[in-house]
Amino acid sequence: MLGAVETKSVSPVFVGRAGELTALTEALSRATAGEPQALLVGGEAGVGKTRLIEEFTARARTQGAVVALGGCVEIGADGLPFAPFSTALRALHRLLPDELAAAADGQQGELARLLPEFGDVTHHEPAAEDSTARLFELTVRLLERVAADRTVVLVLEDLHWADASTRHLLAYLFRTLHRGRIVVVATYRADDIHRRHPLRPLLAELDRLRSVRRIELSRFTRTEVHRQLTGILAAEPSPVVLDEVFERSDGNAFFVEELIASHECGTALGSLSESLRDLLLVRVEALPDDAQRVVRVVAEGGSTVEFDLLAAVARLAEDELIEALRAAVGANILLAAPDGDGYRFRHSLVREAVSDDLLPGERSRLNRRYAEALEDAPGLVRADARANRLATYWYHAHDAARALPAVLRASVETRKRYAYAEQLRLLERAMELWDDAPAEVRRALRPMDYAEAYPSCGCDPDTPLSYLDLLAEAAVAARLCGERERALKIGKMAHRLLDASGDDDPLRSAWFWVERARLQSNLARGDGWDEISRAQELVRGLPPSAVHAVVLAFAAGWGMLRNPGADALAAAERAVEYARLVEAEGTELAARLTLGTIMVSAGDTENGLAAMREVGERTLALGQFHEASRAAVNISSALEGLGRSREAVEVATHGIAMARSHGLVDSAGWVRANLAESLLSLGEWDRVQEECELLLRTGAAGSKPGGTALLQLAHLAVGRGEPAVAAARLAEAASRYGTRDPIPQYTLPMTHLTTAVAAAEGRLADVRAELAAVAASGFPAGTHRYGWPLVLVAVTAEADARGLPAAAEGRAAALDAVRRSVRSLAAQAPVWQAYALQVSSELARAEARDTAERWAEVVAAFEPLDRPHELARVRHRLADALLAEGGRREEAAALLREAHATAVRLGAHPLREDVELLAARARLPLTAPDVAEGPAEPEDDASDAFGLTPREQDVLRLVAEGRTNRQIAEELFISPKTASVHVSNILAKLGVAGRGEAAALAHRLRLLEPTA
């Protein structure tokens, strides 16, 4: 009996695929040389993807590579999230146990979410926004470290069945893998990827990455089918068989195997059904009855079924089961699992055909058997797979009473693994089962066992789980997995249920309004204040509670970013008080950090900083690394806002190290953006470039930290005289921030840069328009750190344009806008006091009333500060004022030399040009003179340094007044042609492109004023 079904259908000869195999082996060579490789292999079902991968991995092993394979579990089987990664890591753990443990580098508790063999999972931070990204970063780092000294091939098969968490992790891996001798190959079934398939967007995203290569397998040609049949039959196929097989299979390698296997079993090729399912079932139906029964059981059990579980469900005697399995394996329908602990189908197409052939009642009965067997003996499957498998079996058994608790337990397990997309799917399944489950089952469920999103209300512990608890869990899971539209719909559904029930539950309603406020901002549909206001109104007058503290803390956080005034301060203080009363330490710490930040903005500097530092230390001690990173962000930002840039750099450097060590990529991005801002202030411009470019290569590049990095690069470009580059960077930054939720810490720096670019390009009207818009709305409290630099750019542009006829109109209004802005800006720290003096002096220069004494005061204010670029600028201004007033040339020369040295070191070309022009006009050397030579000779005339003749000086004065060539000719009694020649000579000598630039330069360098 067994002999009749033992067939050989797999060709021992590897047929075709020379180009594809070459591409894979070349990738292996590049990876061995230290260049990570990422490849996607696609093709229709049965075309030969698995055989290609087997051939490639065999060659990789012969070259000394370590190969780890992991396959996605079929969606219908509801497998574990991250299943292929867990399987591949388990293979690495088996092959390289010591190396993998060393690569985990103290993060075993986090990585245990993917690989339970690492030990117990560390406590997770509830609803931490970057918990998933943190796990992804640690996984990438683990693979990079393992592949540092050896070549690793990581194969992830059947992406068309991948769960959302697996897809997200793969995308992150492909985007961020930059080091290590590693090849990552992922396969997928191309014919399954319909227009709405969840893998389709991922494939489109990966196609845009230059580092990812995509390989598509085509069907075999007739010649290749001939070679395949020859290998299978170990003889030449007859022309009739070849023609029939090629025509019926259309070159699909697996169909070729099935057709010839059926033919070898005695079935005439011409009598085979045209139905693919029927074709695939031919050899199954040729098996003995017990073997067919076992095959049907395996088809419903999942991608792989453990032997002991299979024995419990099949209910055959051990000898009968083994004989049945021997027949199925001999017929090449089932295979032993790679780890030797179970069985799977050789090809998923056969499994699908067998599963589809089951009767509805038969499928439910098999799933019930699986569930009962697993409940009776939980050890039949791995502990990390048990909850999901049990939930799936009971759900497909159509037993709501047993399925609801099982699905909820599985949702808790997926939440612990940060697989929020799978948690959401399970919670939606629980909501589907809710009404069908008996009331006594629902009453037995407790929130403490299944829910953590909605804060504990302190009510009776016997209070049963409610449908609203499920909605709260689902809303948070949807937000954390990026399904924000779905989260918003769930929140609206909750409010509809609350309204319809008539129950007075203001706390729960307020909590859902806070969730909706988060989503309004995340979806760029507003700032969320309306929702926050509704939540505050609902809790007003109620006793302290955890929800009340959450509402107040969120309102305070909103105010900290958008309006850090008295209301935000009061909300933060009450949030701390209420959270402390109800012992909600997580909320209390978040509120204390917000409170400290607002205190610094309000001028209570040292107390605010002390409060923030306490939170940072406490959150680190508690293992709340997300909040600890937020403390590093806020402290470094506050220190920079106080002008204490050296301290800010120290805090930021430690914060980046801490965030990166725990895989908090987004948090590290925020801190690194702050670091770049402080380095810019300190004049470490080359490091600014390095830090910003590093940030823009990380996973934080597409979010607001990336926008802040782009702003720092734009500042750098302005300082280096590249306004077009600055404008491009500014546009990129604006795309990161959005427009629906204007936050001053983003909008004011963008306005500052827009103004600076306009000033650099000589667009004075645009400079005035930008300042006028800001002055009209005023500077919110606590935004002086952004306001002073903006106002300085505007007033400097006015001072540089003084005397230009084209700048006269609107000048009075522009200077009035400067004065109004100054009155609304605080100057609480020495750095802003120095800025205030500089703005005042530029305002005086704009009105031709600045003095050397005034500029000396500004220089003295900046000298103790670590602001080299600003100091160099005001030294240049002081030197200019000294030369204008006459005398003190040696002092002016020393100032210009210091300013020039700083400009050269920074690469600040506009400042360098201004200094060099002033030195040339005054005939002052920019290198220290030889003492023996004595002081430099004073120039005879202000314009002699440019070689202007007396007549050209007369012409330049008239050009500066806006006269045309004809008007100049009439004024000086020369011909218009002669006037034109003089103008051309002047432009050439001054090195400018037009009359406007010549006039501006003349005014700026006082070329039309005698130098004493």
CSV table of N, CA and C in Angstrom, one decimal, residues 821-913:
chain,number,residue,atom,x,y,z
A,821,SER,N,7.9,94.7,19.1
A,821,SER,CA,8.3,93.4,19.4
A,821,SER,C,9.3,93.4,20.6
A,822,VAL,N,10.2,94.3,20.7
A,822,VAL,CA,11.1,94.4,21.8
A,822,VAL,C,10.4,94.5,23.1
A,823,ARG,N,9.3,95.3,23.1
A,823,ARG,CA,8.6,95.5,24.4
A,823,ARG,C,7.9,94.3,24.9
A,824,SER,N,7.6,93.3,23.9
A,824,SER,CA,6.9,92.1,24.3
A,824,SER,C,7.9,90.9,24.7
A,825,LEU,N,9.2,91.2,24.5
A,825,LEU,CA,10.2,90.1,24.7
A,825,LEU,C,10.9,90.2,26.1
A,826,ALA,N,10.9,89.1,26.8
A,826,ALA,CA,11.7,89.1,28.1
A,826,ALA,C,13.1,88.9,27.8
A,827,ALA,N,14.0,89.4,28.8
A,827,ALA,CA,15.4,89.2,28.7
A,827,ALA,C,15.9,88.7,30.0
A,828,GLN,N,15.5,87.5,30.4
A,828,GLN,CA,15.8,87.0,31.7
A,828,GLN,C,17.2,86.5,32.0
A,829,ALA,N,17.9,86.1,30.9
A,829,ALA,CA,19.2,85.5,31.0
A,829,ALA,C,20.2,86.4,30.4
A,830,PRO,N,21.5,86.3,30.8
A,830,PRO,CA,22.5,87.2,30.2
A,830,PRO,C,22.6,87.2,28.7
A,831,VAL,N,22.3,86.0,28.1
A,831,VAL,CA,22.4,85.9,26.6
A,831,VAL,C,21.3,86.8,26.0
A,832,TRP,N,20.1,86.8,26.5
A,832,TRP,CA,19.0,87.6,25.9
A,832,TRP,C,19.2,89.0,26.3
A,833,GLN,N,19.8,89.3,27.4
A,833,GLN,CA,20.1,90.7,27.7
A,833,GLN,C,21.1,91.3,26.7
A,834,ALA,N,22.1,90.4,26.3
A,834,ALA,CA,23.1,90.8,25.3
A,834,ALA,C,22.4,91.0,23.9
A,835,TYR,N,21.4,90.1,23.6
A,835,TYR,CA,20.7,90.3,22.4
A,835,TYR,C,19.8,91.6,22.4
A,836,ALA,N,19.3,91.9,23.6
A,836,ALA,CA,18.5,93.1,23.7
A,836,ALA,C,19.3,94.3,23.4
A,837,LEU,N,20.6,94.3,23.9
A,837,LEU,CA,21.5,95.4,23.7
A,837,LEU,C,21.9,95.5,22.2
A,838,GLN,N,22.1,94.3,21.6
A,838,GLN,CA,22.4,94.3,20.2
A,838,GLN,C,21.3,94.9,19.3
A,839,VAL,N,20.0,94.4,19.6
A,839,VAL,CA,18.9,94.9,18.9
A,839,VAL,C,18.8,96.5,19.0
A,840,SER,N,19.0,96.9,20.3
A,840,SER,CA,18.9,98.4,20.5
A,840,SER,C,20.0,99.1,19.7
A,841,SER,N,21.2,98.6,19.6
A,841,SER,CA,22.2,99.2,18.9
A,841,SER,C,22.0,99.2,17.4
A,842,GLU,N,21.4,98.1,16.9
A,842,GLU,CA,21.1,98.0,15.5
A,842,GLU,C,20.0,99.0,15.1
A,843,LEU,N,19.0,99.2,16.1
A,843,LEU,CA,18.0,100.1,15.9
A,843,LEU,C,18.5,101.6,15.8
A,844,ALA,N,19.5,101.8,16.7
A,844,ALA,CA,20.2,103.1,16.6
A,844,ALA,C,20.9,103.3,15.3
A,845,ARG,N,21.6,102.2,14.8
A,845,ARG,CA,22.3,102.3,13.5
A,845,ARG,C,21.3,102.6,12.4
A,846,ALA,N,20.1,101.9,12.5
A,846,ALA,CA,19.1,102.2,11.4
A,846,ALA,C,18.7,103.6,11.4
A,847,GLU,N,18.8,104.3,12.5
A,847,GLU,CA,18.4,105.7,12.6
A,847,GLU,C,19.6,106.7,12.7
A,848,ALA,N,20.8,106.1,12.3
A,848,ALA,CA,22.0,106.9,12.2
A,848,ALA,C,22.4,107.6,13.6
A,849,ARG,N,22.1,106.9,14.7
A,849,ARG,CA,22.5,107.4,16.0
A,849,ARG,C,23.3,106.4,16.8
A,850,ASP,N,23.9,105.4,16.2
A,850,ASP,CA,24.7,104.5,16.9
A,850,ASP,C,26.0,105.1,17.2
A,851,THR,N,26.6,104.6,18.3
A,851,THR,CA,27.9,105.2,18.7
A,851,THR,C,28.8,104.0,19.1
A,852,ALA,N,30.1,104.3,19.1
A,852,ALA,CA,31.1,103.3,19.5
A,852,ALA,C,30.9,102.9,21.0
A,853,GLU,N,30.5,103.8,21.8
A,853,GLU,CA,30.2,103.5,23.2
A,853,GLU,C,29.1,102.5,23.3
A,854,ARG,N,28.1,102.7,22.6
A,854,ARG,CA,26.9,101.8,22.6
A,854,ARG,C,27.4,100.4,22.2
A,855,TRP,N,28.1,100.3,21.1
A,855,TRP,CA,28.6,99.0,20.6
A,855,TRP,C,29.6,98.4,21.5
A,856,ALA,N,30.4,99.2,22.2
A,856,ALA,CA,31.3,98.6,23.2
A,856,ALA,C,30.5,97.9,24.3
A,857,GLU,N,29.4,98.5,24.7
A,857,GLU,CA,28.6,97.8,25.7
A,857,GLU,C,28.0,96.5,25.2
A,858,VAL,N,27.7,96.4,23.9
A,858,VAL,CA,27.2,95.1,23.4
A,858,VAL,C,28.3,94.1,23.4
A,859,VAL,N,29.5,94.5,22.9
A,859,VAL,CA,30.6,93.6,22.9
A,859,VAL,C,30.9,93.1,24.3
A,860,ALA,N,30.9,94.0,25.3
A,860,ALA,CA,31.2,93.6,26.7
A,860,ALA,C,30.1,92.6,27.2
A,861,ALA,N,28.9,92.7,26.7
A,861,ALA,CA,27.8,91.8,27.1
A,861,ALA,C,28.0,90.4,26.5
A,862,PHE,N,28.5,90.3,25.3
A,862,PHE,CA,28.7,89.0,24.6
A,862,PHE,C,30.0,88.3,25.0
A,863,GLU,N,31.0,89.1,25.4
A,863,GLU,CA,32.3,88.5,25.7
A,863,GLU,C,32.3,87.3,26.7
A,864,PRO,N,31.5,87.4,27.8
A,864,PRO,CA,31.5,86.3,28.7
A,864,PRO,C,30.7,85.1,28.2
A,865,LEU,N,30.0,85.2,27.1
A,865,LEU,CA,29.1,84.2,26.6
A,865,LEU,C,29.8,83.3,25.6
A,866,ASP,N,29.4,82.1,25.5
A,866,ASP,CA,29.9,81.2,24.5
A,866,ASP,C,29.1,81.4,23.2
A,867,ARG,N,29.3,82.5,22.5
A,867,ARG,CA,28.6,82.8,21.3
A,867,ARG,C,29.5,83.5,20.3
A,868,PRO,N,30.5,82.7,19.7
A,868,PRO,CA,31.6,83.3,18.9
A,868,PRO,C,31.1,84.0,17.7
A,869,HIS,N,30.1,83.5,17.0
A,869,HIS,CA,29.6,84.2,15.8
A,869,HIS,C,29.0,85.5,16.1
A,870,GLU,N,28.1,85.6,17.2
A,870,GLU,CA,27.5,86.8,17.6
A,870,GLU,C,28.6,87.8,18.0
A,871,LEU,N,29.5,87.3,18.8
A,871,LEU,CA,30.6,88.2,19.3
A,871,LEU,C,31.4,88.8,18.1
A,872,ALA,N,31.7,88.0,17.1
A,872,ALA,CA,32.4,88.5,16.0
A,872,ALA,C,31.6,89.5,15.2
A,873,ARG,N,30.3,89.3,15.1
A,873,ARG,CA,29.5,90.3,14.5
A,873,ARG,C,29.5,91.7,15.2
A,874,VAL,N,29.4,91.6,16.5
A,874,VAL,CA,29.3,92.9,17.2
A,874,VAL,C,30.7,93.5,17.3
A,875,ARG,N,31.8,92.7,17.3
A,875,ARG,CA,33.1,93.3,17.2
A,875,ARG,C,33.3,94.1,15.9
A,876,HIS,N,32.8,93.5,14.8
A,876,HIS,CA,32.8,94.2,13.5
A,876,HIS,C,32.0,95.5,13.6
A,877,ARG,N,30.9,95.5,14.2
A,877,ARG,CA,30.1,96.7,14.4
A,877,ARG,C,30.9,97.8,15.2
A,878,LEU,N,31.5,97.3,16.3
A,878,LEU,CA,32.2,98.3,17.1
A,878,LEU,C,33.4,98.9,16.3
A,879,ALA,N,34.1,98.0,15.6
A,879,ALA,CA,35.2,98.5,14.8
A,879,ALA,C,34.7,99.6,13.8
A,880,ASP,N,33.6,99.3,13.1
A,880,ASP,CA,33.0,100.2,12.2
A,880,ASP,C,32.7,101.6,12.8
A,881,ALA,N,32.1,101.5,14.0
A,881,ALA,CA,31.8,102.7,14.7
A,881,ALA,C,33.0,103.5,15.2
A,882,LEU,N,34.0,102.8,15.6
A,882,LEU,CA,35.3,103.4,16.0
A,882,LEU,C,35.9,104.2,14.8
A,883,LEU,N,35.9,103.5,13.7
A,883,LEU,CA,36.5,104.2,12.5
A,883,LEU,C,35.7,105.4,12.0
A,884,ALA,N,34.3,105.2,12.2
A,884,ALA,CA,33.5,106.4,11.8
A,884,ALA,C,33.7,107.6,12.7
A,885,GLU,N,34.0,107.3,14.0
A,885,GLU,CA,34.1,108.4,14.9
A,885,GLU,C,35.6,109.0,14.8
A,886,GLY,N,36.5,108.2,14.2
A,886,GLY,CA,37.9,108.7,14.1
A,886,GLY,C,38.7,108.3,15.2
A,887,GLY,N,40.0,108.0,14.9
A,887,GLY,CA,41.0,107.6,16.0
A,887,GLY,C,40.8,106.2,16.4
A,888,ARG,N,41.5,105.7,17.3
A,888,ARG,CA,41.4,104.4,17.9
A,888,ARG,C,41.5,103.3,16.8
A,889,ARG,N,42.4,103.6,15.8
A,889,ARG,CA,42.5,102.6,14.7
A,889,ARG,C,43.1,101.3,15.1
A,890,GLU,N,44.1,101.3,16.1
A,890,GLU,CA,44.7,100.1,16.5
A,890,GLU,C,43.6,99.2,17.2
A,891,GLU,N,42.7,99.8,18.0
A,891,GLU,CA,41.6,99.1,18.6
A,891,GLU,C,40.7,98.5,17.6
A,892,ALA,N,40.4,99.3,16.6
A,892,ALA,CA,39.5,98.8,15.5
A,892,ALA,C,40.2,97.6,14.8
A,893,ALA,N,41.5,97.8,14.5
A,893,ALA,CA,42.2,96.7,13.8
A,893,ALA,C,42.2,95.4,14.6
A,894,ALA,N,42.4,95.5,15.9
A,894,ALA,CA,42.4,94.3,16.7
A,894,ALA,C,41.0,93.6,16.7
A,895,LEU,N,40.0,94.4,16.8
A,895,LEU,CA,38.6,93.9,16.7
A,895,LEU,C,38.4,93.2,15.4
A,896,LEU,N,38.8,93.8,14.3
A,896,LEU,CA,38.6,93.2,13.0
A,896,LEU,C,39.4,91.9,12.8
A,897,ARG,N,40.6,91.9,13.4
A,897,ARG,CA,41.4,90.7,13.3
A,897,ARG,C,40.7,89.5,14.0
A,898,GLU,N,40.2,89.8,15.2
A,898,GLU,CA,39.5,88.8,16.0
A,898,GLU,C,38.2,88.3,15.3
A,899,ALA,N,37.5,89.3,14.8
A,899,ALA,CA,36.2,88.9,14.0
A,899,ALA,C,36.6,88.1,12.8
A,900,HIS,N,37.6,88.5,12.1
A,900,HIS,CA,38.0,87.8,10.9
A,900,HIS,C,38.4,86.4,11.2
A,901,ALA,N,39.2,86.2,12.2
A,901,ALA,CA,39.7,84.8,12.6
A,901,ALA,C,38.5,83.9,12.9
A,902,THR,N,37.5,84.5,13.6
A,902,THR,CA,36.3,83.7,13.9
A,902,THR,C,35.5,83.3,12.6
A,903,ALA,N,35.3,84.3,11.7
A,903,ALA,CA,34.6,84.1,10.5
A,903,ALA,C,35.3,83.0,9.6
A,904,VAL,N,36.6,83.1,9.6
A,904,VAL,CA,37.3,82.1,8.8
A,904,VAL,C,37.2,80.7,9.4
A,905,ARG,N,37.3,80.6,10.7
A,905,ARG,CA,37.2,79.3,11.4
A,905,ARG,C,35.8,78.7,11.2
A,906,LEU,N,34.8,79.5,11.3
A,906,LEU,CA,33.4,79.0,11.1
A,906,LEU,C,33.0,78.8,9.7
A,907,GLY,N,33.7,79.5,8.7
A,907,GLY,CA,33.2,79.4,7.4
A,907,GLY,C,32.1,80.4,7.2
A,908,ALA,N,32.0,81.4,8.0
A,908,ALA,CA,30.9,82.4,7.9
A,908,ALA,C,31.3,83.4,6.8
A,909,HIS,N,31.0,83.1,5.6
A,909,HIS,CA,31.4,84.0,4.5
A,909,HIS,C,30.8,85.4,4.5
A,910,PRO,N,29.5,85.6,4.7
A,910,PRO,CA,29.1,87.0,4.8
A,910,PRO,C,29.8,87.8,5.8
A,911,LEU,N,30.0,87.3,7.0
A,911,LEU,CA,30.7,88.1,8.0
A,911,LEU,C,32.1,88.3,7.6
A,912,ARG,N,32.8,87.3,7.0
A,912,ARG,CA,34.2,87.4,6.6
A,912,ARG,C,34.3,88.5,5.5
A,913,GLU,N,33.3,88.5,4.6
A,913,GLU,CA,33.3,89.6,3.5
A,913,GLU,C,33.1,90.9,4.1
